[in-house]
Structures are given as C-alpha cells and as structure tokens.
Amino acid sequence: MTDAGRAGLHIAVAAALAVAAVLVLPGALELFALINATVWAAMALLALSLAFAWGAGGILCFGQTAFFGLGGYAYAVAGINFGDGALAVLPALTVATLAAAALGWVMFYGRVGDVYMGVITLTVTLILFKFANSTAGEQWRIGAAALGGFNGIPQTPPLNWPGDPANPLTPEQVFVVAVLCLFGCYAAVKLVLLTRFGRVAVAIKENELRAELLGYDVRAHRLGVFTIGGAMAGLAGVVFANCVFVSPSMFSLAYAGQVVIWVLVGGVGTYVGPMAACVALQALASWAGTVPGFDPNLLLGGVLLAAVLAVPRGLLPTAQDLLGRLRPSRRRPAEPKIAPAE
Amino acid sequence: MDLALAVGLQVLTGVAVLVIVSLGLAVVFGMMRVINLAHGEFMMLGAFAAVLATGAGLSLWVAMLLVAPVAVGLFGLVVERLVIRRLYGRMVDTMLATWGLSLALVGGMTMLAGNSVSGVSAPLGSVAVGGFRTSGYELFLIGAAVALSLGVWVALRFTRWGLVARGTMQDAETASALGVAPDRVYAVTFAAGAALSGLAGALLAPLSGVVPTMGAAYIARAFITVITGGAAILAGTLSASGLLGTVSTLGTFLSTPVLGEVAMLVVAVVLLRLLPRGITGRVLRRAL
C-alpha cells in the first residue's frame, strides 16, 4: 500500500470512529460523563499536538501546555470582551500560534540542543504558571476580563453559533465540536506528513546532519512543525476552556508532565498511540483519584518511570512489533527507529 | 547610601540562593551529563529531613547541615542504582525517568505528609545594616553559598577523588584501564550531587516553608541557571547565578517578584539565543 493509501485508510477509520462517537455517546452518556469525555477529547488533542511536534519534528517540547493555556486564556479574554465565543476562537489560535512561532524562532534559530529545548519549554510554561497565578486583583484585567490570579476566569464564555451570541452551545454540541476538532487535527497531521514539508521534517528528525547537508533548511522546517503543534495545542485549550474554565493550572507542571507521559507511553512517532494512552491514563488517574488517601501523581510518576525503563519506545510500536513477530508471513516495512537523541 | 547597601545585600542574597539551588544540579549535569528533573524533589526531601530531625530534638544546624545532605545523598545512591544506571548515555530518557521520579516523589510525599505547610523558623534574628534591618539568616545564606562553592572547587581540584572523578567523566575507558571502577565513580558523583540538592532544600526551608510540591518552585530557576551557565560546573553556575540573580532581584525590587522572575527568564532566553552553549561555552571554557 502506498503511503497516501495508508494515510487515507487511517483517516477513513478515524472518520468512522468520530461519526460513531458523535452519534452514540451524547445519547448514551449522562451529562457529567459527557463533559468528562469532552475534556478527554481536548486532552487527546493536546497529546496529538505534542505527538506531532515530537514524533514528526523530533522536537522535545516539555512545555506544550504553554500554548494550551495561552489558547485557553486568549479565548476567555477575547470572548468576554467581544461577548461572543465564536469570534474568540480566531484570536485564541493566533495567540497560541504566535507564541509558538516566537519561542520556536529563539530555539531553532539559536540552534539550541534538544535537551536544552526541553528545559527551556518547561521553564516557559512554569513561568507562565507563576505569572497567571499572580494576576489576582483589579489591576490585572484585559478590557472587561479580569485574569483572576489563582482562581482563573470562572466566567469563561461558552462557544455559540457564529453571529448568535445569545445562543450558546449545549454540552452535547460542545462534545461534537471537540470530536470534530480532534478528528480534523488528526487528518491534518496525516495529510501534512504526506506533503514535501512533512517528509522533510521527518527526514530531519531521523538524521539532522544528513538532511542539512542535502540542503534542507532544518531551522525553518522545525519552526513550521513546532508552530503547527502550538496552534493545535491552542485549539485544545479553547475546547478545554469550553468544558471547564481557564485557570493557571492549565500551565502547571502536572499538566505539562502528563502530556509528555501520554506521548511517551503511547509511542513517540505514532499518533493514535498518544491519544489512546491519554484517554486510558486519564481514566486510570480519575479512578486513582477516587481511592481515598492515594495521590494520582504517584501513579503517573510510576507509569512514566516504568515506561522509560521497560518500554522506551511506547506501547503502540512495541505492540506492533509483537504482532509482526506473531505473523512472520506478512512482510512488514521496517519500523522507523526512534533513535535516542544524543 | 543605606538604601544602596540594603539593595546590594538583597542582590547578593538572590545570587546566593541561586548558587545554592543550582549547585547540586550543576554537579550532576556538568560531570555526568545527566539532567536530573527530580532535583527539586531532592531539595524537598532534604527540607523534610531537616524538619523531621528538628522535630526529633536535634539542633537546627545539625539537622540542616548534616542530616539533610546525608539522607538525600543516600537516597541518591539508591536512585542511581535503580534508575539512572540503566540509562547512561540516553540523555532524553534520563530526563523523562527523573521526571517520573519527581512526580512519584511529590505524590508519595503528599500521601505521607499531607498537603499542609510545615516549616522551621529562620534562626539568627535580624541584623542592622545602616538604617535598615536585614535577616541574619540571609547573611548566613551568602556565607553558605561561598562556602559551598569553595568546597566543590577544592573537592574537584585538589582531592584525589576529584581527580579520579574528572578523569572518569572525560574518558571512562581509560580510567577503568587504570584501575578505577567507573560504576562506583558515577554512583558517588550522583550521590554527591543529590547531597548538595538535599542541603540546598534544608538551607532554604526556613525561607520557603516545606510542602511536598515545593520543588516546582525552584526547578525552573535551577535549570535556567545551569543551562545559562554552560558546561563548566563552578564557573558556569557562579557567572549565571551572578547575572540572573542580579536581574531577578533588581526586577523584584523595581516591580513584583513575579516580574523579577519573568525578567530573569527573558534575559536567560536572549542569552541562550546569543550563546547556545551557555556562558562558559564561550568564555572561561577551560574553567572548572
């Protein structure tokens, strides 16, 4: 099967799943469970955004939550000022995209090494966390929107039909929007990987020096991948703001850590893996949260440690390997090796 | 004049805190190329060790200067044995594994100690500086930063252990051909770095209060300092602390603590854009 054919198949399967989710879940789930499912869809989108930056671009971004939170905050601020949630989506995506582009420019054009990149991105999200936490009080407002410090912005406006601010979306409709965003971004990722740009990005990830010597602009391609990832994280923030509300915890170390865990456990270089790991681990964490006296961080940390030590390539590639070994008759293309970065 | 003196003291304290916070991380990173994302939690463990030891009736000084580093050093030895050792040469995996460790430590400690702030009160009272009064403990921290830096320098430069360790980090194979066991050198170095982190946590406990999540407050600053400093352990940490501590303290003085920290981050990012290998990647390259 050609690459395009395989991507088409994946997108078709994803479309079928998305349609099934949209048709079945709103009727089958209770309201609370449905809102939870929307949150998980937003988180899966966040996981997908990092899976793209890390898997396609080889960019170790530990602070994907920076763009997630910025998207959410920009959405809330713009929504309150415009009084119209639909109009706020574009500014939110713009802010997240520009932030990713600016940070990416500093890192890639400064030729910062990949480990430093992880630390810098993590630091950026932690600083945003502190900054957002300190914005309590009247002097911290943008237009009509008070940033609210530790409490965030509880009056984050819901999405509405474009041009009809008096008619906000119901939780069922927000769920549909979330699933459509997730599917759309998945399809976009698959399609981008088929383009020349996507192929060059993967080539750079596989061997940066070789790609550069062949004349490709490593910095520009990395910047492009990182910016797309940032925009997707911003979209995830918008969806998240619609089912919860924006608060500094969107920037927090716990969230930043979880995203990395999802991608690593699911498998760097795959896209379904991180999304599936995201949903599975969220379910696990919310179950662990109900056990009295147990701290979910312990579980998450344990999972991350175990994943790095036992299945460093992630569950999906490992499972594919095992399947391939069980069926030796079918010739499989060699898995792209995820080389440990220097 | 008094004001200048007071601000100068504040700047020195800010720099000293950065040095104390970063030194353990810098030793582990500079010597072993291991980025320990659980550094903040090692500090947290040190702070808890000090609190528990004072609770058990030990004097605060013994608890801070002896119990905390020894306890966390031993813990570091265990971590090196169980986790880090399996991941040498895989820098990114080490980072991820230590991050997992950090989350697990926060979670475990929250279960054990609860989410409330415990603490020790700062000793030494206050000291008059001109027309102002400053806390004697801050002066002590400046002294501690100087002593720690000197200690690391002497240990690396003048002791047999320092020589062996530096040699092993440069070329483990040759070192092992000369009869050194690299495994043991790695283990001891990591434990020494962990002990420095634990000591840092205990030293800062009187200023910050002790909670399981306190590590997150320091880790960003420690990393940005170490990375801005570059590969040289002491020269890098000292120069970066000097620069960033000054920026952050002056920013704090002129506006708010958060903006001080933001200013520090901006300076660090701009600096890394200009010197991607840190300050000592360009100057003082052969320094320790």
Coordinates of C-alpha atoms in Angstrom, one line a residue, chain A residues 54 60 62 105-106 109-111 114-116 119-120 122-124 126-127 130-131 134 253 256-257 260-261 264 293-295 297-298 301-302 304-305 308-309 312 340-341, chain B residues 29 33 35 37 82-83 86-87 90-93 95-97 99-101 103-104 106-108 110-111 216-217 219-220 223-224 227 258-259 261-262 265 269 272-273 276:
Chain A
W54 CA 7.9 15.3 19.0
L60 CA 11.4 17.7 22.7
F62 CA 8.2 19.7 27.7
W105 CA 12.4 31.1 16.5
V106 CA 14.5 31.6 19.6
Y109 CA 17.5 29.8 15.0
G110 CA 19.6 29.8 18.2
R111 CA 20.4 26.2 17.5
D114 CA 17.3 19.1 22.1
V115 CA 17.8 18.6 25.8
Y116 CA 18.1 22.4 26.4
V119 CA 14.2 22.5 29.7
I120 CA 13.5 25.9 28.0
L122 CA 9.3 23.5 30.5
T123 CA 10.6 26.7 32.1
V124 CA 8.4 28.9 29.9
L126 CA 6.3 27.2 34.6
I127 CA 6.9 30.9 34.4
K130 CA 3.5 31.7 38.1
F131 CA 2.6 34.7 36.2
S134 CA -0.1 36.3 40.4
L253 CA 3.8 21.1 35.9
A256 CA 2.9 19.5 31.3
G257 CA 4.1 16.2 32.7
V260 CA 4.8 14.0 27.8
I261 CA 3.7 10.8 29.6
L264 CA 5.9 8.5 25.6
G293 CA -5.6 8.7 50.5
F294 CA -4.0 7.9 47.2
D295 CA -2.2 10.6 45.2
N297 CA 0.9 11.9 40.9
L298 CA 2.4 8.8 42.4
G301 CA 5.2 9.1 38.0
G302 CA 5.3 5.4 38.4
L304 CA 6.4 7.3 33.4
L305 CA 9.3 5.6 35.2
V308 CA 11.0 4.7 30.2
L309 CA 12.7 1.7 31.8
P312 CA 11.1 3.0 26.0
P340 CA 17.7 8.1 21.3
A341 CA 18.8 11.7 20.9
Chain B
F29 CA 24.8 17.7 34.9
R33 CA 25.7 14.9 31.6
I35 CA 19.7 16.2 33.6
L37 CA 14.5 16.7 36.7
L82 CA 17.9 1.5 40.4
V83 CA 17.2 4.0 37.6
R86 CA 20.3 1.8 33.3
L87 CA 20.1 5.0 31.2
R90 CA 20.4 8.3 26.9
M91 CA 20.1 11.8 28.0
V92 CA 16.4 12.3 27.0
D93 CA 15.4 9.0 28.6
M95 CA 15.3 13.3 31.8
L96 CA 12.0 11.5 31.4
A97 CA 12.7 8.9 34.0
W99 CA 10.6 13.5 35.7
G100 CA 8.6 10.3 36.5
L101 CA 10.6 10.0 39.7
L103 CA 6.0 13.2 40.1
A104 CA 6.1 10.0 42.1
V106 CA 5.6 14.5 45.0
G107 CA 2.7 12.1 45.1
G108 CA 4.2 9.8 47.7
T110 CA 1.7 14.2 49.7
M111 CA 0.3 10.8 50.9
A216 CA 8.5 23.0 41.5
A217 CA 9.2 26.5 42.8
I219 CA 13.4 23.7 39.5
A220 CA 12.8 26.3 36.7
F223 CA 17.7 24.7 35.3
I224 CA 17.8 28.1 33.7
I227 CA 21.9 25.9 31.3
V258 CA 6.9 37.5 39.5
L259 CA 8.0 40.2 37.1
E261 CA 11.4 36.1 37.6
V262 CA 10.0 36.9 34.2
L265 CA 13.7 34.3 32.1
V269 CA 16.4 33.2 26.7
L272 CA 20.9 31.4 25.1
R273 CA 19.9 32.8 21.7
P276 CA 23.6 28.5 22.7

